[in-house]
Amino acid sequence: MNIGEAAAASGVSAKMIRYYESILLLPAAGRRDSGYRDYGEEDVHRLSFVRRARDLGFSIEQIRSLLALWTDTGRSNADVRAIARTHLREMEEQARKLAAMIGTLKTLIGSCETGKRSACPIIEELGDHRPAPAAPVKPRRRAA
Amino acid sequence: MNIGEAAAASGVSAKMIRYYESILLLPAAGRRDSGYRDYGEEDVHRLSFVRRARDLGFSIEQIRSLLALWTDTGRSNADVRAIARTHLREMEEQARKLAAMIGTLKTLIGSCETGKRSACPIIEELGDHRPAPAAPVKPRRRAA
DNA sequence: GTAATCCTTCCCATCATTGGAAGGTCAAGC
DNA sequence: GCTTGACCTTCCAATGATGGGAAGGATTAC
């Protein structure tokens, strides 16, 4: 099958398939006389694997490792788990930060709701930390 | 003060300050005879505003709107809330997806933990949806 | 006066993905 | 046959936000 069909079958766009091939995430596809790339069951299978991994938020480099483990029949589950755990920690950290941002925003929106005109804390909070020397300013040799 | 000091005072890197100016997020800074950019209290204030908004995950375009509202003394709290709420919804959606991914990954890691060699579900799940004709592959003439 | 540190502009890289242009190929209808 | 249009090819560029670095001028501490 050609790249368009492989794309439809795997859920990875043709653009992305070519890109993945170019960065050597995927082996170079076979070619027909016309120059068209030719894909088989196995290829679609691998593409689907990549698609699922991307959906789970794995980076290309992580997927590269996972693919190697997948292909390598001698891989150990421990190796796979290690990659997954690392990624899990990253995602949990990301979730933590996101939750904090959401909390702050909710608070601000809530206060703004009840506040009167021109006292919206979203604006005030963002802008009015004036006394802020804020950052560890290395004095530079005087100036200002 | 020059750009380095403004950067330290606001928490926005000099690189970013120049970038923000180039995309017209910030007004062009005044220049000294030397060509150096010159910043004052007001500028640092605005930079801090941007910094805080970025920390809350607002996009540059959203910050552009917020800055306009901030500058505009006639702005209404409702406008500000609208932007904040939109952003909040986006973040909550993002958090939802992230939580789902984390849940899936945790399950996979957990199963892998107890599973025996070469039966790691992380690999199996990702790859073994083999019976997959997977997608409705109509003979030809289809888009991805 | 000199050396160190700042500043300036400009270009490049990232990460994953999409868009488009220019041109070749395939499968169908007439 | 020939046309049509969907498909494929490669290459180049852009996105968003940021960082890295080069080349050269300005400022400042000593």
Coordinates of C-alpha atoms (C1' of nucleotides) in Angstrom, one line a residue:
Chain A
M1 CA 0.0 0.0 0.0
N2 CA 1.1 3.6 -0.6
I3 CA 1.8 6.2 2.0
G4 CA -1.7 7.6 2.0
E5 CA -3.2 4.3 2.8
A6 CA -0.6 3.5 5.4
A7 CA -1.4 6.9 7.0
A8 CA -5.1 6.2 7.1
A9 CA -4.5 2.7 8.5
S10 CA -2.2 3.8 11.2
G11 CA -3.5 7.3 12.1
V12 CA -0.2 8.9 11.4
S13 CA -0.2 11.5 8.7
A14 CA 1.7 11.0 5.5
K15 CA 3.7 14.1 6.3
M16 CA 4.7 12.6 9.7
I17 CA 5.5 9.2 8.2
R18 CA 8.0 10.9 5.9
Y19 CA 9.3 13.0 8.7
Y20 CA 9.8 10.0 11.0
E21 CA 11.6 8.3 8.2
S22 CA 13.9 11.3 7.7
I23 CA 14.9 11.4 11.3
L24 CA 15.5 7.7 11.2
L25 CA 12.8 6.9 13.7
L26 CA 11.5 4.5 11.1
P27 CA 13.4 2.4 8.7
A28 CA 13.3 3.6 5.1
A29 CA 10.2 2.3 3.4
G30 CA 10.5 0.1 0.3
R31 CA 10.0 1.8 -3.0
R32 CA 8.1 0.9 -6.1
D33 CA 9.4 1.5 -9.6
S34 CA 7.6 4.8 -9.6
G35 CA 9.4 5.9 -6.5
Y36 CA 6.3 5.7 -4.3
R37 CA 6.9 4.3 -0.9
D38 CA 5.4 0.9 -0.3
Y39 CA 4.1 -0.3 3.1
G40 CA 3.0 -3.6 4.4
E41 CA 1.2 -5.0 7.5
E42 CA 4.3 -4.8 9.6
D43 CA 5.0 -1.2 8.7
V44 CA 1.4 -0.2 9.6
H45 CA 1.8 -2.1 12.9
R46 CA 4.9 -0.1 13.7
L47 CA 3.3 3.2 12.7
S48 CA 0.3 2.4 15.0
F49 CA 2.8 1.7 17.8
V50 CA 4.3 5.2 17.3
R51 CA 0.9 6.8 17.1
R52 CA -0.2 5.2 20.4
A53 CA 3.0 6.2 22.1
R54 CA 2.7 9.8 20.9
D55 CA -0.9 9.8 22.2
L56 CA 0.5 8.9 25.6
G57 CA 2.8 11.9 25.4
F58 CA 6.1 10.1 24.8
S59 CA 8.7 12.2 23.0
I60 CA 10.2 11.1 19.8
E61 CA 13.4 10.1 21.5
Q62 CA 11.5 8.0 24.1
I63 CA 9.7 6.3 21.3
R64 CA 12.9 5.6 19.6
S65 CA 14.0 3.7 22.7
L66 CA 10.6 2.0 23.0
L67 CA 10.8 0.9 19.4
A68 CA 14.2 -0.5 19.9
L69 CA 13.0 -2.5 22.9
W70 CA 10.0 -3.6 21.0
T71 CA 12.0 -4.8 18.1
D72 CA 14.6 -6.4 20.3
T73 CA 13.3 -9.7 21.3
G74 CA 15.9 -9.9 24.0
R75 CA 14.7 -6.7 25.8
S76 CA 13.7 -6.9 29.4
N77 CA 10.6 -5.6 30.9
A78 CA 12.7 -3.6 33.3
D79 CA 14.1 -1.5 30.5
V80 CA 10.6 -0.7 29.2
R81 CA 9.4 0.1 32.7
A82 CA 12.3 2.4 33.3
I83 CA 11.4 4.5 30.2
A84 CA 7.7 4.5 31.1
R85 CA 8.5 5.4 34.7
T86 CA 10.7 8.3 33.7
H87 CA 8.0 9.6 31.4
L88 CA 5.4 9.1 34.1
R89 CA 7.4 11.2 36.5
E90 CA 7.7 13.9 33.9
M91 CA 4.0 13.9 33.3
E92 CA 3.1 14.0 37.0
E93 CA 5.3 17.0 37.5
Q94 CA 3.7 18.6 34.5
A95 CA 0.2 17.8 36.0
R96 CA 1.3 19.3 39.4
K97 CA 2.3 22.6 37.8
L98 CA -0.8 22.7 35.7
A99 CA -3.0 22.1 38.8
A100 CA -1.2 24.9 40.6
M101 CA -1.8 27.3 37.7
I102 CA -5.4 26.3 37.5
G103 CA -5.8 26.9 41.2
T104 CA -4.4 30.3 41.0
L105 CA -6.4 31.3 38.0
K106 CA -9.6 30.0 39.7
T107 CA -8.9 32.1 42.7
L108 CA -8.3 35.1 40.7
I109 CA -11.4 34.7 38.6
G110 CA -13.4 34.1 41.7
S111 CA -12.2 37.3 43.4
C112 CA -12.7 39.2 40.2
E113 CA -16.3 38.0 40.0
T114 CA -17.2 39.5 43.4
G115 CA -15.0 42.5 43.2
K116 CA -16.1 45.8 41.9
R117 CA -15.0 47.5 38.7
S118 CA -11.3 48.2 38.3
A119 CA -10.4 46.1 41.3
C120 CA -10.1 42.9 39.3
P121 CA -7.4 40.9 41.0
I122 CA -6.4 39.2 37.7
I123 CA -5.1 42.5 36.6
E124 CA -4.0 43.7 40.0
E125 CA -2.2 40.5 40.9
L126 CA -0.4 40.3 37.6
G127 CA 0.7 43.9 37.6
D128 CA 0.9 45.2 41.1
H129 CA 3.9 43.5 42.6
R130 CA 5.6 46.8 42.2
P131 CA 7.9 46.7 45.2
A132 CA 9.4 43.7 43.5
P133 CA 13.2 43.8 43.4
A134 CA 11.9 40.3 42.5
A135 CA 15.0 38.8 41.1
P136 CA 18.4 38.1 42.5
V137 CA 20.0 41.0 40.8
K138 CA 23.7 40.8 40.5
P139 CA 24.5 44.4 41.1
R140 CA 26.6 44.8 38.0
R141 CA 28.9 47.6 38.4
R142 CA 26.5 50.3 39.3
A143 CA 24.4 52.1 36.9
A144 CA 20.7 52.9 36.5
Chain B
M1 CA 18.4 51.2 33.4
N2 CA 19.7 49.0 30.6
I3 CA 18.2 45.8 29.3
G4 CA 20.2 43.5 31.6
E5 CA 19.0 45.3 34.7
A6 CA 15.4 45.4 33.5
A7 CA 15.7 41.6 32.8
A8 CA 17.0 40.9 36.3
A9 CA 14.4 43.2 37.9
S10 CA 11.5 41.7 36.0
G11 CA 12.5 38.1 35.6
V12 CA 12.3 38.2 31.8
S13 CA 15.5 37.5 30.0
A14 CA 17.1 40.1 27.8
K15 CA 16.6 37.9 24.9
M16 CA 12.9 37.6 25.5
I17 CA 12.5 41.4 26.1
R18 CA 14.0 42.0 22.7
Y19 CA 11.8 39.3 21.2
Y20 CA 8.6 40.7 22.8
E21 CA 9.5 44.1 21.4
S22 CA 10.1 42.6 18.0
I23 CA 6.7 41.0 17.9
L24 CA 5.1 44.2 19.2
L25 CA 4.0 42.7 22.4
L26 CA 5.8 45.6 24.1
P27 CA 6.3 49.2 22.9
A28 CA 9.8 49.9 21.5
A29 CA 12.0 50.9 24.4
G30 CA 13.7 54.3 24.5
R31 CA 17.3 54.4 23.4
R32 CA 20.3 56.2 24.8
D33 CA 22.8 57.9 22.6
S34 CA 24.8 54.7 22.6
G35 CA 21.9 52.8 21.1
Y36 CA 21.3 50.9 24.3
R37 CA 17.7 50.4 25.3
D38 CA 16.6 52.3 28.3
Y39 CA 14.0 51.1 30.8
G40 CA 12.1 52.7 33.7
E41 CA 9.9 51.6 36.5
E42 CA 6.9 51.5 34.3
D43 CA 8.6 49.2 31.8
V44 CA 9.8 46.8 34.5
H45 CA 6.3 46.8 35.8
R46 CA 4.9 45.8 32.5
L47 CA 7.6 43.2 32.0
S48 CA 6.7 41.6 35.4
F49 CA 3.1 41.5 34.3
V50 CA 4.1 39.6 31.3
R51 CA 6.3 37.3 33.3
R52 CA 3.5 36.4 35.7
A53 CA 1.1 35.8 32.9
R54 CA 3.5 33.5 31.2
D55 CA 4.0 31.7 34.4
L56 CA 0.3 31.1 34.5
G57 CA 0.5 29.6 31.1
F58 CA -1.1 32.4 29.1
S59 CA -0.1 32.5 25.5
I60 CA 1.6 35.6 24.0
E61 CA -1.6 36.4 22.2
Q62 CA -3.6 36.2 25.4
I63 CA -1.1 38.3 27.1
R64 CA -1.4 40.8 24.3
S65 CA -5.1 41.1 25.1
L66 CA -4.5 41.2 28.8
L67 CA -2.0 44.0 28.4
A68 CA -4.4 46.0 26.3
L69 CA -7.0 45.6 29.0
W70 CA -4.5 46.5 31.7
T71 CA -3.4 49.6 29.9
D72 CA -6.9 50.6 29.0
T73 CA -8.3 52.3 32.1
G74 CA -11.8 51.8 30.6
R75 CA -11.6 48.0 30.5
S76 CA -14.2 46.0 32.3
N77 CA -13.6 43.2 34.7
A78 CA -15.9 41.1 32.5
D79 CA -13.5 41.3 29.6
V80 CA -10.6 40.2 31.8
R81 CA -12.6 37.4 33.2
A82 CA -13.6 36.2 29.8
I83 CA -10.0 35.8 28.7
A84 CA -9.1 34.2 32.0
R85 CA -12.0 31.8 31.8
T86 CA -11.2 30.8 28.3
H87 CA -7.7 30.1 29.3
L88 CA -8.9 28.2 32.4
R89 CA -11.0 26.0 30.3
E90 CA -8.1 25.2 28.0
M91 CA -5.9 24.4 31.0
E92 CA -8.6 22.2 32.5
E93 CA -8.9 20.3 29.3
Q94 CA -5.2 19.9 29.1
A95 CA -5.2 18.6 32.7
R96 CA -7.9 16.1 31.9
K97 CA -5.9 14.7 29.0
L98 CA -2.8 14.6 31.1
A99 CA -4.6 12.8 33.9
A100 CA -5.9 10.2 31.4
M101 CA -2.5 9.6 30.0
I102 CA -1.0 9.2 33.5
G103 CA -3.7 6.8 34.4
T104 CA -3.1 4.6 31.4
L105 CA 0.6 4.7 31.9
K106 CA 0.3 3.8 35.6
T107 CA -1.9 0.8 34.7
L108 CA 0.5 -0.3 32.1
I109 CA 3.5 0.0 34.4
G110 CA 1.6 -1.8 37.2
S111 CA 0.7 -4.7 34.9
C112 CA 4.2 -4.9 33.6
E113 CA 5.6 -5.1 37.1
T114 CA 3.7 -8.3 37.9
G115 CA 3.9 -9.7 34.4
K116 CA 6.5 -12.2 33.4
R117 CA 9.2 -11.5 30.9
S118 CA 8.2 -10.6 27.4
A119 CA 4.6 -10.1 28.4
C120 CA 5.0 -6.4 29.3
P121 CA 1.7 -4.7 28.5
I122 CA 3.4 -1.4 27.8
I123 CA 4.9 -3.0 24.7
E124 CA 1.9 -5.3 24.0
E125 CA -0.6 -2.5 24.3
L126 CA 1.3 -0.2 22.2
G127 CA 2.0 -2.6 19.5
D128 CA -0.3 -5.6 19.5
H129 CA -3.5 -4.3 18.1
R130 CA -2.5 -6.6 15.3
P131 CA -5.8 -7.9 14.2
A132 CA -6.0 -4.4 13.1
P133 CA -7.0 -3.9 9.6
A134 CA -7.4 -1.2 12.1
A135 CA -8.7 1.5 9.8
P136 CA -11.4 1.5 7.1
V137 CA -9.0 1.1 4.2
K138 CA -11.0 1.7 1.2
P139 CA -9.1 0.5 -1.9
R140 CA -7.9 3.8 -3.0
R141 CA -9.0 7.5 -3.4
R142 CA -9.0 8.3 0.2
A143 CA -7.4 11.0 2.2
A144 CA -5.5 10.6 5.4
Chain C
dG1 C1' 44.5 52.7 28.8
dT2 C1' 43.1 48.3 29.1
dA3 C1' 40.3 44.5 30.2
dA4 C1' 36.0 42.9 31.4
dT5 C1' 31.5 43.1 30.9
dC6 C1' 27.9 44.9 28.9
dC7 C1' 25.1 46.1 24.8
dT8 C1' 23.6 45.8 19.6
dT9 C1' 21.8 43.1 15.5
dC10 C1' 21.5 38.8 13.0
dC11 C1' 21.3 34.0 12.2
dC12 C1' 20.6 29.3 13.8
dA13 C1' 18.5 25.5 16.7
dT14 C1' 15.0 23.4 19.2
dC15 C1' 10.3 20.1 19.0
dA16 C1' 6.6 18.1 16.4
dT17 C1' 3.8 19.3 13.0
dT18 C1' 1.6 21.5 9.1
dG19 C1' 1.5 24.1 4.8
dG20 C1' 2.6 24.8 0.2
dA21 C1' 5.1 24.8 -4.3
dA22 C1' 6.8 22.3 -8.3
dG23 C1' 6.6 18.3 -10.7
dG24 C1' 6.0 13.1 -11.5
dT25 C1' 2.6 8.9 -11.3
dC26 C1' -1.6 6.3 -11.2
dA27 C1' -6.3 5.0 -12.1
dA28 C1' -10.3 6.1 -14.0
dG29 C1' -13.7 8.0 -17.6
dC30 C1' -14.6 9.1 -22.4
Chain D
dG1 C1' -5.5 7.1 -27.0
dC2 C1' -5.9 11.3 -23.8
dT3 C1' -7.5 14.1 -20.1
dT4 C1' -8.6 14.7 -15.4
dG5 C1' -7.7 14.6 -10.8
dA6 C1' -6.2 12.4 -6.9
dC7 C1' -2.2 10.8 -5.5
dC8 C1' 2.8 10.7 -4.8
dT9 C1' 7.7 12.8 -4.7
dT10 C1' 11.2 16.4 -2.7
dC11 C1' 12.3 20.7 -0.8
dC12 C1' 11.5 24.9 1.7
dA13 C1' 9.2 27.5 5.1
dA14 C1' 6.5 28.5 9.1
dT15 C1' 4.6 27.8 13.7
dG16 C1' 5.6 29.3 19.5
dA17 C1' 8.7 30.5 22.8
dT18 C1' 13.1 30.3 23.9
dG19 C1' 18.2 29.7 23.9
dG20 C1' 22.9 29.9 21.8
dG21 C1' 26.3 32.2 19.7
dA22 C1' 28.9 35.3 16.5
dA23 C1' 30.7 39.9 15.3
dG24 C1' 31.3 44.3 16.7
dG25 C1' 30.3 48.7 19.4
dA26 C1' 29.7 50.9 24.3
dT27 C1' 30.5 51.4 29.0
dT28 C1' 32.9 50.9 33.1
dA29 C1' 36.2 49.4 36.9
dC30 C1' 40.7 49.7 37.9

